[in-house]
PDB file of C-alpha atoms in Angstrom:
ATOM      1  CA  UNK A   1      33.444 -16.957  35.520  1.00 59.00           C
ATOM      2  CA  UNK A   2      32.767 -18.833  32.251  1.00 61.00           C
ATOM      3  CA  UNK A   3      29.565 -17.182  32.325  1.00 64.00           C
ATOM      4  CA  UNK A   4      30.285 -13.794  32.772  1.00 56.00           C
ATOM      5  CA  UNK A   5      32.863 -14.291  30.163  1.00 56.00           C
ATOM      6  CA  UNK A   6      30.313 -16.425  27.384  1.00 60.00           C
ATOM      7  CA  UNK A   7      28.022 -13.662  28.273  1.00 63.00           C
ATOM      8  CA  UNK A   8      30.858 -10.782  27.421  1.00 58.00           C
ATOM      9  CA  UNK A   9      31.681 -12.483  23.968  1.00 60.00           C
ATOM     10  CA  UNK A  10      27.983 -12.614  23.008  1.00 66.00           C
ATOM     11  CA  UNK A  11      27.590  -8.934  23.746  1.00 63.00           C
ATOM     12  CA  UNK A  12      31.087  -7.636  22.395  1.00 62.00           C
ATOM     13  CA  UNK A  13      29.531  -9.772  18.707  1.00 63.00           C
ATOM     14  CA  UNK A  14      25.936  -8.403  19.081  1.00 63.00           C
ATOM     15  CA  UNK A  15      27.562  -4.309  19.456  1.00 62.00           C
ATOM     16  CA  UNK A  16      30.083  -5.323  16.771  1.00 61.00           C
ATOM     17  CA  UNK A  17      27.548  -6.689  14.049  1.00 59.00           C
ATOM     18  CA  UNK A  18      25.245  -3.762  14.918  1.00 61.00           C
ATOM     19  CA  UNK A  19      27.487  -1.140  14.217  1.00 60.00           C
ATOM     20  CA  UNK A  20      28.441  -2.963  10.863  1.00 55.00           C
ATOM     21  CA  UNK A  21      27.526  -2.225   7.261  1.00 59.00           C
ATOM     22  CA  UNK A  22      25.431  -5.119   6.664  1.00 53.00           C
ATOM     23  CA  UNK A  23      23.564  -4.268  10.281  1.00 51.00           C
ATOM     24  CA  UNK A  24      22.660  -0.788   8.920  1.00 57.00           C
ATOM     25  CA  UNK A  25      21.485  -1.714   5.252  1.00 66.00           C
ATOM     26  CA  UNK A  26      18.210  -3.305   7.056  1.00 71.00           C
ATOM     27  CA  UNK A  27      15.329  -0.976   6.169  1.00 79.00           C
ATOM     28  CA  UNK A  28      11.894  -1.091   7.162  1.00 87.00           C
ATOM     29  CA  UNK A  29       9.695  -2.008   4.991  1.00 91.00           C
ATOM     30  CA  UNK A  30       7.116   0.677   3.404  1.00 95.00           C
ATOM     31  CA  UNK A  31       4.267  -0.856   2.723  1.00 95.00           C
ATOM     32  CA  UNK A  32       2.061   1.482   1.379  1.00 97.00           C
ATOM     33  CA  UNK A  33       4.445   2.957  -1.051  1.00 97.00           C
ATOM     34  CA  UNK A  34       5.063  -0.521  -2.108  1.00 96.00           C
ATOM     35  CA  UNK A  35       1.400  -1.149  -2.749  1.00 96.00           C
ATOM     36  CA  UNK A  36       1.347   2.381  -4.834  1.00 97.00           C
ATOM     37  CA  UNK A  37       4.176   1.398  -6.774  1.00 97.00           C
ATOM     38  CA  UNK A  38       2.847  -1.373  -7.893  1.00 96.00           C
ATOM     39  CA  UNK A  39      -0.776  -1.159  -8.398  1.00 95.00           C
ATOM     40  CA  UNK A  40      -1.191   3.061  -8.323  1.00 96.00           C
ATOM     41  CA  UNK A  41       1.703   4.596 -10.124  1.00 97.00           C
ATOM     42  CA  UNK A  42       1.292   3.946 -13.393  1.00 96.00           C
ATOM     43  CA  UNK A  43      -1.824   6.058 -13.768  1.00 96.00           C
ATOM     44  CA  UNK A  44      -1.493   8.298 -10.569  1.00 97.00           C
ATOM     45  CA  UNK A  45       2.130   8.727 -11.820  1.00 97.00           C
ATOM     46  CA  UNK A  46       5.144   8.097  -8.984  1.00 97.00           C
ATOM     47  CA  UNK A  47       4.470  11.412  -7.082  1.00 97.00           C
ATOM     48  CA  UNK A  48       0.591  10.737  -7.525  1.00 97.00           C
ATOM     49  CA  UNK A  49      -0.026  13.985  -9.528  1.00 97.00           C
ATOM     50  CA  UNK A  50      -2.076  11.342 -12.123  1.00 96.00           C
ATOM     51  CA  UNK A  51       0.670  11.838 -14.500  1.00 96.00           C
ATOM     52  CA  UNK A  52       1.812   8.072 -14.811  1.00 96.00           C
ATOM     53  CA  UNK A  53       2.584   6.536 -18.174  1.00 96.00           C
ATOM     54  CA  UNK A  54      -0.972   5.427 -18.859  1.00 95.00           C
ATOM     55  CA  UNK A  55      -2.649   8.197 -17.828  1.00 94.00           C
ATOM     56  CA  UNK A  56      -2.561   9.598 -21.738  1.00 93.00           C
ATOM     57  CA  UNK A  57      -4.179   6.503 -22.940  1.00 93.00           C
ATOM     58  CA  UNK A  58      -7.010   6.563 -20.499  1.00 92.00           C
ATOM     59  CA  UNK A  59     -10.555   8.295 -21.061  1.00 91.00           C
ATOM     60  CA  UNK A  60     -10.611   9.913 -17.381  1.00 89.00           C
ATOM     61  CA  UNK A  61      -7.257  11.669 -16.823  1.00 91.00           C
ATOM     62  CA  UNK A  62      -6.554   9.936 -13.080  1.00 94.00           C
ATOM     63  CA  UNK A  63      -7.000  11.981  -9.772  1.00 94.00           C
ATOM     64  CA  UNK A  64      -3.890  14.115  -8.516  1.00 97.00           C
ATOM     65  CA  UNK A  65      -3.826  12.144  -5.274  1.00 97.00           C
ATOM     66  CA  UNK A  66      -1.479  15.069  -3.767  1.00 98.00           C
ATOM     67  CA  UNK A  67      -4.527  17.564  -3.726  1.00 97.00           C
ATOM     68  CA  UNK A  68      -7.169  15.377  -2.349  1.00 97.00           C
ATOM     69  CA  UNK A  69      -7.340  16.737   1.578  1.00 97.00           C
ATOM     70  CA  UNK A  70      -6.528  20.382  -0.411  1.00 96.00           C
ATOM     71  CA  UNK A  71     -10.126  19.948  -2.340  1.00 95.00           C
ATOM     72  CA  UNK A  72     -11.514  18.764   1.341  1.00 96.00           C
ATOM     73  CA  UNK A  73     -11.133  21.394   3.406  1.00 95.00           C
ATOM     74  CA  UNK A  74      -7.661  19.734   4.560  1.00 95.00           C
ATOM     75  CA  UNK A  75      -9.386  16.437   5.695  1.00 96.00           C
ATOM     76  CA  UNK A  76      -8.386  13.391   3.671  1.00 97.00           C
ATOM     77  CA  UNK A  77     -11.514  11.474   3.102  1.00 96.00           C
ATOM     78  CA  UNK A  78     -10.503   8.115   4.136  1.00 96.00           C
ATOM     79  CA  UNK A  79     -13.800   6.335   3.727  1.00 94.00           C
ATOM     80  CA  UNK A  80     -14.329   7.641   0.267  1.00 93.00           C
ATOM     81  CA  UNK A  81     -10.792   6.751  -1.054  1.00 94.00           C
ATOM     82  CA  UNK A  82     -11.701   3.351   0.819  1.00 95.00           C
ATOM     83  CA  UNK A  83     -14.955   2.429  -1.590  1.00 93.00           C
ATOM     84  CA  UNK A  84     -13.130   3.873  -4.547  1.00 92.00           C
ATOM     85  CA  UNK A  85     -10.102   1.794  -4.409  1.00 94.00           C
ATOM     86  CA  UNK A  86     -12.100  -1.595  -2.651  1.00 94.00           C
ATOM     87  CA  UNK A  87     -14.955  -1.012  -5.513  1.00 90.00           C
ATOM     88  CA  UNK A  88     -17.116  -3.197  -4.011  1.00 84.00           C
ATOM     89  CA  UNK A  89     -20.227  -0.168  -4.064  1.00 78.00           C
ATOM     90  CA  UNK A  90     -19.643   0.694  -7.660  1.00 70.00           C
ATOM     91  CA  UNK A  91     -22.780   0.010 -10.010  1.00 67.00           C
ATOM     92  CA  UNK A  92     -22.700  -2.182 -12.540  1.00 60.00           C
ATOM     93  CA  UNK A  93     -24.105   0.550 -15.221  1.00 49.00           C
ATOM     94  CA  UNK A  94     -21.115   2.872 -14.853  1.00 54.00           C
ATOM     95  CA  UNK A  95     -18.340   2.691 -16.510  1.00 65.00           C
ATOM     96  CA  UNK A  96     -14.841   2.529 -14.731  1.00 75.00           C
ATOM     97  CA  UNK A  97     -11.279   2.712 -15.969  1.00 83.00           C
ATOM     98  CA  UNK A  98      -9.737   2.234 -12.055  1.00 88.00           C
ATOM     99  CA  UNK A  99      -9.659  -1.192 -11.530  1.00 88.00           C
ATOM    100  CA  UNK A 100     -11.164  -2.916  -8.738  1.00 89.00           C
ATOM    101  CA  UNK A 101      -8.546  -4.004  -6.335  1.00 93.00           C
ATOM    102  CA  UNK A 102     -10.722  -5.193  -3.710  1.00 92.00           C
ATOM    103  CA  UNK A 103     -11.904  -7.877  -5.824  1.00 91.00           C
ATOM    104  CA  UNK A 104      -8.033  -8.324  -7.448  1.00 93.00           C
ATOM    105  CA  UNK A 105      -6.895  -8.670  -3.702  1.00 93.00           C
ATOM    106  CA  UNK A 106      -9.049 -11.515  -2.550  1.00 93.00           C
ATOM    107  CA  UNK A 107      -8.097 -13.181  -6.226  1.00 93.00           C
ATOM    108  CA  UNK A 108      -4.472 -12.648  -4.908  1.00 91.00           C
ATOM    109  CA  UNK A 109      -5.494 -13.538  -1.680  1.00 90.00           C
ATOM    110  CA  UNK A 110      -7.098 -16.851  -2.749  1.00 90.00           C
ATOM    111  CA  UNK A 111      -3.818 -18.211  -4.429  1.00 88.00           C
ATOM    112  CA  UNK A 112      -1.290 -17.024  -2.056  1.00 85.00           C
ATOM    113  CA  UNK A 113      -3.599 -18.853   0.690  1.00 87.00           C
ATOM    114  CA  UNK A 114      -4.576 -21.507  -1.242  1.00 83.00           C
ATOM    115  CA  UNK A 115      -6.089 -23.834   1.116  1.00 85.00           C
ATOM    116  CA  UNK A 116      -4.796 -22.356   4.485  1.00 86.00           C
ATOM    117  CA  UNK A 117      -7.606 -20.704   6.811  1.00 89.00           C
ATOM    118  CA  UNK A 118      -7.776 -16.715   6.191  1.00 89.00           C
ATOM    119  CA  UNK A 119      -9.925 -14.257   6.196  1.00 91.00           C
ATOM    120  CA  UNK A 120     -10.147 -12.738   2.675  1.00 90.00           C
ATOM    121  CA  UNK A 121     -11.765  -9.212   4.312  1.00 92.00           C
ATOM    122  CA  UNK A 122      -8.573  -8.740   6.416  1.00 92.00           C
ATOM    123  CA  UNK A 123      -6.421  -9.654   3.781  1.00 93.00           C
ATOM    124  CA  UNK A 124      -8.045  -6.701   1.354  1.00 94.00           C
ATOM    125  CA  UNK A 125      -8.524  -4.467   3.911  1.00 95.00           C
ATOM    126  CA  UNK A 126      -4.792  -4.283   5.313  1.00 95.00           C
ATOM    127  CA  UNK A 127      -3.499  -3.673   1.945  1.00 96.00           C
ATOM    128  CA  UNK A 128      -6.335  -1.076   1.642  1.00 97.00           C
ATOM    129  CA  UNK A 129      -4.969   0.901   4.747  1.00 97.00           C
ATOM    130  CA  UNK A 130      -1.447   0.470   3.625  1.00 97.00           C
ATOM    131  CA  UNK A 131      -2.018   2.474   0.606  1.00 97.00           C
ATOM    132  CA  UNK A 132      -4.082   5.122   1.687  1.00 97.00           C
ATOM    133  CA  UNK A 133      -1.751   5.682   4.995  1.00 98.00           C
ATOM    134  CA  UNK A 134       0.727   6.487   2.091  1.00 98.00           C
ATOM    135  CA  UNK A 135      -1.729   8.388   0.015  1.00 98.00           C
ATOM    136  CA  UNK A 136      -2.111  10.402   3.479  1.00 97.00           C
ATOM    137  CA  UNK A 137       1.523  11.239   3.148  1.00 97.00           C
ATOM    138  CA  UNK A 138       1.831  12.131  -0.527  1.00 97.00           C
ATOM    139  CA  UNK A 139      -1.177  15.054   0.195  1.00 97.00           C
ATOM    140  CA  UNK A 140       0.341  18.943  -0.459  1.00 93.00           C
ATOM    141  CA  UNK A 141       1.111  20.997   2.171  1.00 83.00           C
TER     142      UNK A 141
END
């Protein structure tokens, strides 16, 4: 009887903190927005219509990110957003004004991990996907 009643208690505190306030300010976690605002927005602007703060300053005005599938016959191409932003296939002779955040991500990578066993490739490539998953959702309708 103990039981049943322990068991009760536990289950009458678990419905009561769920329906609370503090229960219902957790949010998930958007990754790929994060990413953008922090690396993306202030050249791609915060809708990603390459109006961002720097983008006067720049030689290249920045992509509008919202009309990429638009230009591509409504596909999003994935791959090429993925060398662009990775820049690991970008020659040397060539100029660019977009950084190269594959190579800043396994700099990151290397001090966050310090001496712990990772793979840097995962590590780039996750944030990679998180950014253009929300570049997928920022495209025009």
């Amino acid at each position: 009887m103990k039981t049943v009643l322990k068991t009760l208690a536990i289950g009458a505190a678990c419905a009561a903190f769920m329906g609370s306030p503090l229960a219902q300010k957790i949010e998930r976690i958007d990754f790929g927005k994060r990413e953008f605002d922090a690396n993306c927005a202030s050249c791609h602007g915060i809708s990603g219509r390459g109006n961002g703060p720097l983008a006067a300053v720049l030689t290249t005005r920045p992509t509008d990110l919202t009309q990429l599938a638009k230009r591509n016959d409504g596909v999003l191409p994935m791959a090429r957003l993925y060398e662009v932003i990775d820049g690991a296939n970008v020659p040397l002779h060539r100029t660019r004004e977009m950084p190269v955040w594959g190579r800043d991500y396994k700099v990151e990578a290397a001090n966050y991990y310090f001496e712990v066993p990772y793979d840097p490739e995962a590590y780039v490539r996750t944030r990679i996907l998180a950014l253009l998953e929300y570049i997928s959702r920022l495209q025009a309708k």
